[in-house]
GROMACS .gro file of C-alpha atoms in nm:
model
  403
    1UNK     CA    1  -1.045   0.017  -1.663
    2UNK     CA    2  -0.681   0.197  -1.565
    3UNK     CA    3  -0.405  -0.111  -1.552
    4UNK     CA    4  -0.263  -0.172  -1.218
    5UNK     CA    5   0.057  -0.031  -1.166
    6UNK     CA    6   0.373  -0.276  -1.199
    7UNK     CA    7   0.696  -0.244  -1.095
    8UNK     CA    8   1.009  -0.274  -1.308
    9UNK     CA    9   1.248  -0.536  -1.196
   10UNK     CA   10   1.294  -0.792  -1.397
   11UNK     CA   11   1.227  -1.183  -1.300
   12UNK     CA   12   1.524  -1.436  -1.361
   13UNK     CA   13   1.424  -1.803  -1.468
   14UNK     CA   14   1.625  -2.030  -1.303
   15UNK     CA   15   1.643  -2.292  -1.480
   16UNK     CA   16   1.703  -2.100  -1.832
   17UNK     CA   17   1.870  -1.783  -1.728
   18UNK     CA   18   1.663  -1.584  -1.902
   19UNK     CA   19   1.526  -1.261  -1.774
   20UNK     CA   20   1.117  -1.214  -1.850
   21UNK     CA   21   0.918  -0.936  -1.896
   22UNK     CA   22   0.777  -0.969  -1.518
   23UNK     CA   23   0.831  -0.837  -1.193
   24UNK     CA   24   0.787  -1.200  -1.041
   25UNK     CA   25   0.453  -1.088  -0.986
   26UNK     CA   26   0.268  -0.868  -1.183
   27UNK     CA   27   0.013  -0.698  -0.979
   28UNK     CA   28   0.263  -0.645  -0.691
   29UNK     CA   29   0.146  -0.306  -0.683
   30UNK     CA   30  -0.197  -0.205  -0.630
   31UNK     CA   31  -0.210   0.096  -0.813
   32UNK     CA   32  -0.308   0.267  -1.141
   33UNK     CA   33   0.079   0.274  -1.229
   34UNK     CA   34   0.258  -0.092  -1.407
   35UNK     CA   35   0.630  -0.203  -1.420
   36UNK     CA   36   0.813   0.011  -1.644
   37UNK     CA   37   0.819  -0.167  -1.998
   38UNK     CA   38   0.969   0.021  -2.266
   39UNK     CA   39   1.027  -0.135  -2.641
   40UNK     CA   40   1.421  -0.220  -2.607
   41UNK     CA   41   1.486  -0.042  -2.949
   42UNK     CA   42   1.425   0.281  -2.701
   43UNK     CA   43   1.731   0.175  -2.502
   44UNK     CA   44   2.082   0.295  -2.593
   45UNK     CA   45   2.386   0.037  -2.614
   46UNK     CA   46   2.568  -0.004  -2.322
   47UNK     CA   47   2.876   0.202  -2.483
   48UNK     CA   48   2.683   0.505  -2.641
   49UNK     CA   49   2.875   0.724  -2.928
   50UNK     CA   50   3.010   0.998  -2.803
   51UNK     CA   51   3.201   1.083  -3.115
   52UNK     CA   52   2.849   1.235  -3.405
   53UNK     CA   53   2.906   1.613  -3.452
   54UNK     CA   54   2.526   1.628  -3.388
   55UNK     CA   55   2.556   1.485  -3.028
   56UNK     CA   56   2.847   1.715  -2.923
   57UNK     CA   57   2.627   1.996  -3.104
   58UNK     CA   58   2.339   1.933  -2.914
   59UNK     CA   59   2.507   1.894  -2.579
   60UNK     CA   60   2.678   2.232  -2.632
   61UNK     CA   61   2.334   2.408  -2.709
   62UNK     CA   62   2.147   2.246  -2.392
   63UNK     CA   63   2.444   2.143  -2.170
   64UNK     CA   64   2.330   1.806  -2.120
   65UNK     CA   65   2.558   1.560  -2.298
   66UNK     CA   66   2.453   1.222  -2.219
   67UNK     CA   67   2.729   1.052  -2.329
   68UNK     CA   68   2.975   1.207  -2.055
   69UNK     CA   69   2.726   1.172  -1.823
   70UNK     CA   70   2.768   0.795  -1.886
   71UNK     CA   71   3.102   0.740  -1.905
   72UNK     CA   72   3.153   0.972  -1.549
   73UNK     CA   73   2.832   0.819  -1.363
   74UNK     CA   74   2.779   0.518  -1.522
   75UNK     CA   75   3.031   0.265  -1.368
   76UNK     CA   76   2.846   0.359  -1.056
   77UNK     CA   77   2.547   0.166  -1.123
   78UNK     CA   78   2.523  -0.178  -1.079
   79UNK     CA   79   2.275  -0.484  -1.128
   80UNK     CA   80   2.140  -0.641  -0.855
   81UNK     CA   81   2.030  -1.000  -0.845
   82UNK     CA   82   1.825  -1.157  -0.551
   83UNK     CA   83   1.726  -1.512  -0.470
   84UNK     CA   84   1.524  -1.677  -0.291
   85UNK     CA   85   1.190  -1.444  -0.341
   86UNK     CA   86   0.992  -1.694  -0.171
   87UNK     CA   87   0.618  -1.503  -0.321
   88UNK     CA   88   0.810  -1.393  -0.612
   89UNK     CA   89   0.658  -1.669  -0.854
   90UNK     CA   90   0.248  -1.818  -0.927
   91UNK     CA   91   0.350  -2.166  -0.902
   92UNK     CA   92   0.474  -2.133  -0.528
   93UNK     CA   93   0.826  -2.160  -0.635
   94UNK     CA   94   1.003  -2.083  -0.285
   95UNK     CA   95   1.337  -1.987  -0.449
   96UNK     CA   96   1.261  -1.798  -0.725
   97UNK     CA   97   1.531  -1.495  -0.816
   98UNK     CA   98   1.457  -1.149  -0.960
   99UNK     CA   99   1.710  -0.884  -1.124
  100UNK     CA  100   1.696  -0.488  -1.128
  101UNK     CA  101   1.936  -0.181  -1.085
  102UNK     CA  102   2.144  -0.008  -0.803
  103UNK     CA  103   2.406   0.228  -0.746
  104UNK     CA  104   2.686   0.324  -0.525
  105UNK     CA  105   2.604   0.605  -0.288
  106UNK     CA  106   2.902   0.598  -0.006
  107UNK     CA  107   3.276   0.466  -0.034
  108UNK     CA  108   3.192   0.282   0.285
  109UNK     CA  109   2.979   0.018  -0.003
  110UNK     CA  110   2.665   0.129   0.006
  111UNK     CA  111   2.401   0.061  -0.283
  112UNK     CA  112   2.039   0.226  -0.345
  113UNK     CA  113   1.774   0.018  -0.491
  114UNK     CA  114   1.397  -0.036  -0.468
  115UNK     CA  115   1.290  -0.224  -0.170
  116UNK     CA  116   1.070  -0.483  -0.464
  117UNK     CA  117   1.388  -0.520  -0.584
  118UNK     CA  118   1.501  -0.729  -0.322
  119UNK     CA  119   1.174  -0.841  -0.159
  120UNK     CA  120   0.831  -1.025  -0.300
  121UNK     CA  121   0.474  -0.995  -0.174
  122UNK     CA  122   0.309  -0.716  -0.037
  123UNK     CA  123   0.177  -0.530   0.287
  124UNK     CA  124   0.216  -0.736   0.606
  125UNK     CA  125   0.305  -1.017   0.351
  126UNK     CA  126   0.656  -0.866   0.222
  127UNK     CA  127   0.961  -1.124   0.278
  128UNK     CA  128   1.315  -1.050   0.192
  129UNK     CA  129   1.544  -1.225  -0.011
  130UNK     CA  130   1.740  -1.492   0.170
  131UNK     CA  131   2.050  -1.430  -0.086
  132UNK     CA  132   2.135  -1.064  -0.266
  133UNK     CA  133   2.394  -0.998  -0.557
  134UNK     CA  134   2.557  -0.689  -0.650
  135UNK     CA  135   2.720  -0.699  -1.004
  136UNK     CA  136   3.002  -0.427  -1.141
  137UNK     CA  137   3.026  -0.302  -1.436
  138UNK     CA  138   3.421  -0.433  -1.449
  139UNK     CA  139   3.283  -0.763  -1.405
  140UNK     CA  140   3.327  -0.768  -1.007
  141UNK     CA  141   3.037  -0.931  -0.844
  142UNK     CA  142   2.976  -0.935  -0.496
  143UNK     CA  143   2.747  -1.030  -0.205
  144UNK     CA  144   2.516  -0.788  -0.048
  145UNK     CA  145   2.342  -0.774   0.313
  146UNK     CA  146   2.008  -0.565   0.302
  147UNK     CA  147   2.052  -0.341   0.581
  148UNK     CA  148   1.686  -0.263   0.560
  149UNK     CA  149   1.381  -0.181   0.336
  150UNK     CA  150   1.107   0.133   0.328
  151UNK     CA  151   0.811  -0.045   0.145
  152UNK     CA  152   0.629   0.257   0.157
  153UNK     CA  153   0.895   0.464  -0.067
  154UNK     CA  154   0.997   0.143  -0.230
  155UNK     CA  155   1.357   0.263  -0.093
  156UNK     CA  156   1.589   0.015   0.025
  157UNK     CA  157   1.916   0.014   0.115
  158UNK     CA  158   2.248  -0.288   0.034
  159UNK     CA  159   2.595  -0.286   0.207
  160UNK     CA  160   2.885  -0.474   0.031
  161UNK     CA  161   3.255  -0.517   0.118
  162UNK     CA  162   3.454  -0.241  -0.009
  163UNK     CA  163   3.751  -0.404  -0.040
  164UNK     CA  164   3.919  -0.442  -0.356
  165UNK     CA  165   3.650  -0.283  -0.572
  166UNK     CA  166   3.669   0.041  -0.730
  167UNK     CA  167   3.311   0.227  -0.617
  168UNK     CA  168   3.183   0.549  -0.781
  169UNK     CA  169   2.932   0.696  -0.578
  170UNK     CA  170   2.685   0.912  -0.755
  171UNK     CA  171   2.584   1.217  -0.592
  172UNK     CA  172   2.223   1.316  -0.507
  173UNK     CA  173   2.050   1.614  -0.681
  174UNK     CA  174   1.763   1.810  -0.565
  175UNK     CA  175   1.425   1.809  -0.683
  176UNK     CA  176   1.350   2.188  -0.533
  177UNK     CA  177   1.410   2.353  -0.881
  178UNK     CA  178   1.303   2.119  -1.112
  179UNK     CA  179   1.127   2.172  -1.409
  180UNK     CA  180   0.854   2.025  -1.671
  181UNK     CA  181   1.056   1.999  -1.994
  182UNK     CA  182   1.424   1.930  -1.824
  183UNK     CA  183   1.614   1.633  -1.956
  184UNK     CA  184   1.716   1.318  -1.758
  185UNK     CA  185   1.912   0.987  -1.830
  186UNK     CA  186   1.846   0.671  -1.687
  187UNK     CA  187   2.117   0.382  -1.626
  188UNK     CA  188   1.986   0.039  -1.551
  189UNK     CA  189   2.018  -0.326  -1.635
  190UNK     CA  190   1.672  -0.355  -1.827
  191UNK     CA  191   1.560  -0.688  -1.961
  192UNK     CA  192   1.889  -0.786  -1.811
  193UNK     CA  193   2.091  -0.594  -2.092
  194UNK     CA  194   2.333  -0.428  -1.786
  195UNK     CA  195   2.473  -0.104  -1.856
  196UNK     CA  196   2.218   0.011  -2.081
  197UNK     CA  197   2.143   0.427  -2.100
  198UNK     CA  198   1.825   0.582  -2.195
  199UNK     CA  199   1.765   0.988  -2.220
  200UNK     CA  200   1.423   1.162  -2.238
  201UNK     CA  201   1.304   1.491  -2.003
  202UNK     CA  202   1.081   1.524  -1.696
  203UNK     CA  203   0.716   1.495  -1.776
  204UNK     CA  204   0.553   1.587  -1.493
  205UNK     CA  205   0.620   1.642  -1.131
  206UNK     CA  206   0.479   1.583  -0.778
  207UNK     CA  207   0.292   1.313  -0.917
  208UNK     CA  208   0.146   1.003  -0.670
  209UNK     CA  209   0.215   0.633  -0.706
  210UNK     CA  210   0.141   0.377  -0.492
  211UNK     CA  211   0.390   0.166  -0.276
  212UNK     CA  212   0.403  -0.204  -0.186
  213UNK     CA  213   0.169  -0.113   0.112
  214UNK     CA  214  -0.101   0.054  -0.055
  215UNK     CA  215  -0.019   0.401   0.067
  216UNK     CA  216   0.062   0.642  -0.223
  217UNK     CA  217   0.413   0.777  -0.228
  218UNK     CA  218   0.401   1.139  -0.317
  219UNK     CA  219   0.605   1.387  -0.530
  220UNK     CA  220   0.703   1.162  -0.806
  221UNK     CA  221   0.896   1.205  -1.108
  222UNK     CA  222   0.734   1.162  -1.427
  223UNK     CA  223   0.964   1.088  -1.709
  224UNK     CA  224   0.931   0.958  -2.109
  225UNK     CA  225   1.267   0.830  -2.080
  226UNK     CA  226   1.283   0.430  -2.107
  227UNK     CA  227   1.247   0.247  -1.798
  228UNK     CA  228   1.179  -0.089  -1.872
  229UNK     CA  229   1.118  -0.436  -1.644
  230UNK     CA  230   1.506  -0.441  -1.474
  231UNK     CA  231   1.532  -0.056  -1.469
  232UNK     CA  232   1.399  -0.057  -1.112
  233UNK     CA  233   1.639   0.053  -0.889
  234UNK     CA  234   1.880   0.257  -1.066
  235UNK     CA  235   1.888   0.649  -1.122
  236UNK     CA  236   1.742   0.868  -1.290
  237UNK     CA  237   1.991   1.180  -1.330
  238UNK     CA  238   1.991   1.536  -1.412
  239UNK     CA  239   2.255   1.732  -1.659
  240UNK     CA  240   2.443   1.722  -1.353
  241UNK     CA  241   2.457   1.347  -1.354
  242UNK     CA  242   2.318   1.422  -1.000
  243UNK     CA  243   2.066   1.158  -0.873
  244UNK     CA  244   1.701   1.324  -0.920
  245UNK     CA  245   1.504   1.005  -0.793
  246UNK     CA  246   1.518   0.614  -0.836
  247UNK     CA  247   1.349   0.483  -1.124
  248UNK     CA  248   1.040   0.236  -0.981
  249UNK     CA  249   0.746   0.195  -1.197
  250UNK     CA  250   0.598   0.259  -1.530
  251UNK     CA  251   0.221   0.314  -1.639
  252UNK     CA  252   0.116   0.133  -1.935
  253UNK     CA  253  -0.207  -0.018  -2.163
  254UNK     CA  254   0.024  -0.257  -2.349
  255UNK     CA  255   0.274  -0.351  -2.149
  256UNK     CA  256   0.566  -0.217  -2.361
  257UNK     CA  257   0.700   0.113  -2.370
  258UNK     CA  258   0.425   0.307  -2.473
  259UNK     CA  259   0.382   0.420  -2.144
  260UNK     CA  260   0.486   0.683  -1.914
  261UNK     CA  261   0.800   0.580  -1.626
  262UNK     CA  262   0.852   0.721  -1.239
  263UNK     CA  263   1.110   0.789  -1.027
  264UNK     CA  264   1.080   0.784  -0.679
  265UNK     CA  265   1.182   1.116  -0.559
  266UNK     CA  266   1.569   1.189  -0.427
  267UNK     CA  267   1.408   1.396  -0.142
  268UNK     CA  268   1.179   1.118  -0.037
  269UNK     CA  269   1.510   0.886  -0.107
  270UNK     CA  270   1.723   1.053   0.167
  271UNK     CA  271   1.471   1.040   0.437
  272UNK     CA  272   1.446   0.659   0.404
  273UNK     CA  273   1.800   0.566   0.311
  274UNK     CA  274   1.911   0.803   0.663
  275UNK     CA  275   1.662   0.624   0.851
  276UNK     CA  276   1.781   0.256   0.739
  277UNK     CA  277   2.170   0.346   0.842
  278UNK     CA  278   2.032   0.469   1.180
  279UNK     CA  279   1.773   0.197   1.252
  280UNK     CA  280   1.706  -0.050   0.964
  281UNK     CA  281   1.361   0.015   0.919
  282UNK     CA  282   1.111   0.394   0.842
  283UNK     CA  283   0.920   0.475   1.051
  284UNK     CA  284   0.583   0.735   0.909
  285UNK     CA  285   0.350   0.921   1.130
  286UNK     CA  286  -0.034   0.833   1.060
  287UNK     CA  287  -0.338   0.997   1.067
  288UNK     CA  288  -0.618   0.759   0.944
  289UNK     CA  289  -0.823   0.989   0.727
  290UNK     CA  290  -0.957   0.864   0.363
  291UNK     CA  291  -1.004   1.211   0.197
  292UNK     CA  292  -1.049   1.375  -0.160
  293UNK     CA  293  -0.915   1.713  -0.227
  294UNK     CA  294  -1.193   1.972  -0.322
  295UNK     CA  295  -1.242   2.186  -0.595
  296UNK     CA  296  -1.438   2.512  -0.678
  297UNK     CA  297  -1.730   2.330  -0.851
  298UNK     CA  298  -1.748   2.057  -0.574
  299UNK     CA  299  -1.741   2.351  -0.310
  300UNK     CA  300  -1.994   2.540  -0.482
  301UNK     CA  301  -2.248   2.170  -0.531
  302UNK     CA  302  -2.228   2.093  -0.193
  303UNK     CA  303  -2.233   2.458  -0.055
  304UNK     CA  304  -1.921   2.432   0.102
  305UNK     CA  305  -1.745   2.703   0.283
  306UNK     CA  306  -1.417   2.663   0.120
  307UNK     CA  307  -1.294   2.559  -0.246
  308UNK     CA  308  -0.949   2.401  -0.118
  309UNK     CA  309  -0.827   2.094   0.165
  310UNK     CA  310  -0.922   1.783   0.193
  311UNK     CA  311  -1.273   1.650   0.231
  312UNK     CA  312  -1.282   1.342   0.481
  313UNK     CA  313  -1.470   1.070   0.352
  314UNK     CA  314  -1.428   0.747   0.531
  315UNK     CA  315  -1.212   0.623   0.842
  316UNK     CA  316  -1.078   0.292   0.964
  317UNK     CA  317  -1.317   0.021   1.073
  318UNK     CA  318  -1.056  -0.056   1.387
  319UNK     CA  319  -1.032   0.341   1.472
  320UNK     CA  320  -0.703   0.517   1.390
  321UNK     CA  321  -0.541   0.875   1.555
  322UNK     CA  322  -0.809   1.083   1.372
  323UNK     CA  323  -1.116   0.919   1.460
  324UNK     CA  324  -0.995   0.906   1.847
  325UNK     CA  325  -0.958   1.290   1.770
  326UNK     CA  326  -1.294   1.274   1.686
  327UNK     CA  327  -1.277   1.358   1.334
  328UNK     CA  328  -1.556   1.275   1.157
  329UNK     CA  329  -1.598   1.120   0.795
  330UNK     CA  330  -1.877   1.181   0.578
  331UNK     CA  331  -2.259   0.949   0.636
  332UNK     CA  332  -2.416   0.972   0.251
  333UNK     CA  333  -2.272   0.966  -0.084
  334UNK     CA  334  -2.427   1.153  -0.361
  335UNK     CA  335  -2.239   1.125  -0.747
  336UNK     CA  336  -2.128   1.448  -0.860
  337UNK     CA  337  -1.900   1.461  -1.169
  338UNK     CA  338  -1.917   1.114  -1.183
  339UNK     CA  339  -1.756   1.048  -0.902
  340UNK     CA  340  -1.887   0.936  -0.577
  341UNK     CA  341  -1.887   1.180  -0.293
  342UNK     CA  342  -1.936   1.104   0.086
  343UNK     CA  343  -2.099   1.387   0.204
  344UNK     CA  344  -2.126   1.555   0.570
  345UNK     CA  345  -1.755   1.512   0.675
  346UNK     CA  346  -1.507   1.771   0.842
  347UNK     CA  347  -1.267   1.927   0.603
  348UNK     CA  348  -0.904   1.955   0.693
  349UNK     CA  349  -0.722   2.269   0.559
  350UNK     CA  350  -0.420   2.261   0.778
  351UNK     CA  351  -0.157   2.089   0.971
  352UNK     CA  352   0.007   2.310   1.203
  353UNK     CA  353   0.094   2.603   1.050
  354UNK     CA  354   0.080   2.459   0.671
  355UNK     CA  355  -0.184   2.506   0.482
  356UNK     CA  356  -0.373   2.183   0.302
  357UNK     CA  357  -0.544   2.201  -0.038
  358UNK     CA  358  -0.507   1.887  -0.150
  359UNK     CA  359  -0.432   1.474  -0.073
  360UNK     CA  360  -0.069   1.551  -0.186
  361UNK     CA  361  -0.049   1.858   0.054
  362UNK     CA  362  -0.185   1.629   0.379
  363UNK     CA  363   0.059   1.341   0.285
  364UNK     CA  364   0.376   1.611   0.289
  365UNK     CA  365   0.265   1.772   0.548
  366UNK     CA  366   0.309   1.480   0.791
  367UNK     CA  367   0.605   1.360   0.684
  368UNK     CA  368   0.841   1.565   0.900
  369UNK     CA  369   0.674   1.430   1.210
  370UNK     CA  370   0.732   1.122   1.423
  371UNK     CA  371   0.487   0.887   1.546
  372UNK     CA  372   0.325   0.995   1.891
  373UNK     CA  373   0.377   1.353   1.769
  374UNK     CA  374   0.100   1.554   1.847
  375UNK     CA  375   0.007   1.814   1.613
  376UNK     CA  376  -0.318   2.044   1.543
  377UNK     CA  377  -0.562   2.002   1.247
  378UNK     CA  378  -0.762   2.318   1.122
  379UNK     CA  379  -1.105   2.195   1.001
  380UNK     CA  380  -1.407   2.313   0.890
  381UNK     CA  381  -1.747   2.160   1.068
  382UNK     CA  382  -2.057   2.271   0.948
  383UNK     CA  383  -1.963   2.562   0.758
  384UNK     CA  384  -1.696   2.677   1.087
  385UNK     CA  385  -1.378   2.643   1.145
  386UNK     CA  386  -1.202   2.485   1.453
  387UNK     CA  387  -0.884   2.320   1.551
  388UNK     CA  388  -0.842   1.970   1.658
  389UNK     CA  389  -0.524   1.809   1.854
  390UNK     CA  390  -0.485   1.459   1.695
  391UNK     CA  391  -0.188   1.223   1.888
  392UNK     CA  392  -0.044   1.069   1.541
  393UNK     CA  393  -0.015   0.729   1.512
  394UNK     CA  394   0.207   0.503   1.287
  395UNK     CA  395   0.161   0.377   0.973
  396UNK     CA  396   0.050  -0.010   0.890
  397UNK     CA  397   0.166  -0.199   0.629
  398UNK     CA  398  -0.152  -0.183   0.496
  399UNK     CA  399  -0.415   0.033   0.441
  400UNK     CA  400  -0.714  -0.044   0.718
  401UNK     CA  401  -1.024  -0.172   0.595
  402UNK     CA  402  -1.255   0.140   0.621
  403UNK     CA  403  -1.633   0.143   0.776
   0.00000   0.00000   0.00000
């Protein structure tokens, strides 16, 4: 069975001060993904060398010299402490605290984090922290207001008091270019150990992980540098020292850091953190579709009259913008592969004018568009293809029970 996904702030006793190796709740996420946990021997001291002939070698061959990019970005990020997590621990503790990783994006005092940062439970069930922290890495630490939370990019968004503090805000990056193979650094307060650098390259990209709502955030970064339980929150950067993405979750068997991390992308990051300045809260269109993406050998089993888009296989018990389309989801499943199929559903292969050949492609496409939008699927129905006007909707906090 594939572990559940967990999320990688840390949990703060209260009585001992320690930091554990939980989120405050370990299957806050209900996806194949886990908190990041990486063995702290892969985590650089908080004030890496910068003096081995090797290093400055290295960074001179590949332009990345993680040890500038430290020193420059580093006093940017901060740790971030929040109390009162009221579902945050098993025993029902109503003030329970939790720790992870920020940083400075405005001069105004603006701080990026993860929204489980500074929030416990999930879906409809998600409850802020009544008290937040924001901790300097000159020793200043101040209190922070949570202007507002996306749980379905795990994005949220702190305001301190500027005065008297000396903020570095890092600059966002852009994921258009990027490449498998590049390398990245990650800043973070993991296992509590603030300050802490780790280095590794980008593993994989566009990948899905799930949010605290059960909807899957899309376009992921997948990196092998260390992001361990406390790491949530803070950057991941390019050679640049330009923000590429947040650093969220990890996937693991073992619960160390034999697993793979993810960053929440800095694309994805942007939309929510401009949409919590303007109005607290994100907003996402919805369509109401369960779907699989097809491929040539599924086409070709089920005599299908294309090999690409999205296959609909269930919608929402209570309805949903599709259905009242009159979409229609598939009425028996046959195993192929392995894998259950519904079969005898439409097939969506485009939103407008882009084209759909897969879950990631649907989820993208809708993004740009506001709830109440009304925008033009192209289907296939037995074997031809037609357009449908679906009114979108917007998203729950959870994911509707299908039937």
């Amino acid at each position: 069975m594939t572990p559940r996904p967990k999320l990688a702030a840390a949990t703060l006793a209260a009585a001992a001060v320690l930091f554990t190796a939980g989120c405050g709740d370990d299957d806050k996420s209900a996806s194949t993904s886990s908190p990041a946990t990486a063995p702290a021997s892969a985590v650089a001291d908080a004030t890496p060398s910068t003096s081995g002939s090797a290093d400055e070698a290295v960074a001179k061959a590949t332009g990345f010299d993680p040890s500038a990019i430290y020193k420059r970005e580093g006093p940017g990020v901060v740790t971030v402490i929040s109390a009162g997590l009221k579902a945050a621990a098993a025993s029902g503790d109503d003030d329970s605290a939790g720790l992870g990783s920020g940083f400075v994006i405005s001069s105004d005092g603006e701080i990026a984090t993860n929204a489980h940062v500074v929030t416990s439970g999930e879906g409809d069930k998600i409850t802020e922290a009544k008290r937040v922290y924001v901790k300097f890495s000159d020793g200043n630490e101040v209190e922070a207001k949570v202007v507002g939370f996306d749980p379905f990019a795990d994005v949220a968004l702190l305001k301190i008091a500027p005065t008297g503090l000396d903020l570095r805000p890092l600059p966002f990056g852009s994921v258009k270019n990027l490449k498998v193979g590049a390398p990245v650094a990650a800043i973070g307060s993991p296992f509590g150990e603030e300050q802490s650098l780790s280095v590794g390259v980008i593993s994989a990209t566009e990948r899905s992980i799930q949010s605290l709502t059960g909807f899957s955030t899309t376009g992921a970064i997948q990196t092998d540098a260390a992001i361990n339980h406390g790491n949530s929150g803070g950057p991941l950067l390019d050679a640049n020292g330009d923000v590429l993405g947040i650093n969220s979750q990890i996937r693991t068997e073992s619960g160390d850091g034999t697993g793979v991390g993810f960053a929440v992308p800095v694309d994805v990051v942007k939309r929510s953190i401009d949409q919590l300045r303007k109005d607290g809260q994100v907003r996402y269109a919805y369509l109401g579709v369960s779907s699989r993406a097809l491929y040539p050998q599924v086409a070709e089993r089920f005599d299908l009259p294309v090999d690409k888009g999205v296959w609909v296989q269930e919608l929402p018990k209570s309805g949903g913008p599709a259905k009242e389309a009159g979409i229609t989801a598939g009425t028996r499943e046959v195993t192929f592969q392995e894998l259950p199929w519904t079969v005898g559903g439409d097939i969506i292969v485009g939103v407008d004018d882009t084209p759909i050949e897969d879950d990631a492609d649907l989820a993208q496409a809708l993004l740009p568009f506001e709830p109440g939008t009304t925008v033009t699927l192209k289907i296939y129905r037995d074997g031809k293809q037609q357009d449908v006007e679906v009114k979108l909707g917007e998203r729950p906090l959870a994911v509707p029970p299908a039937g």
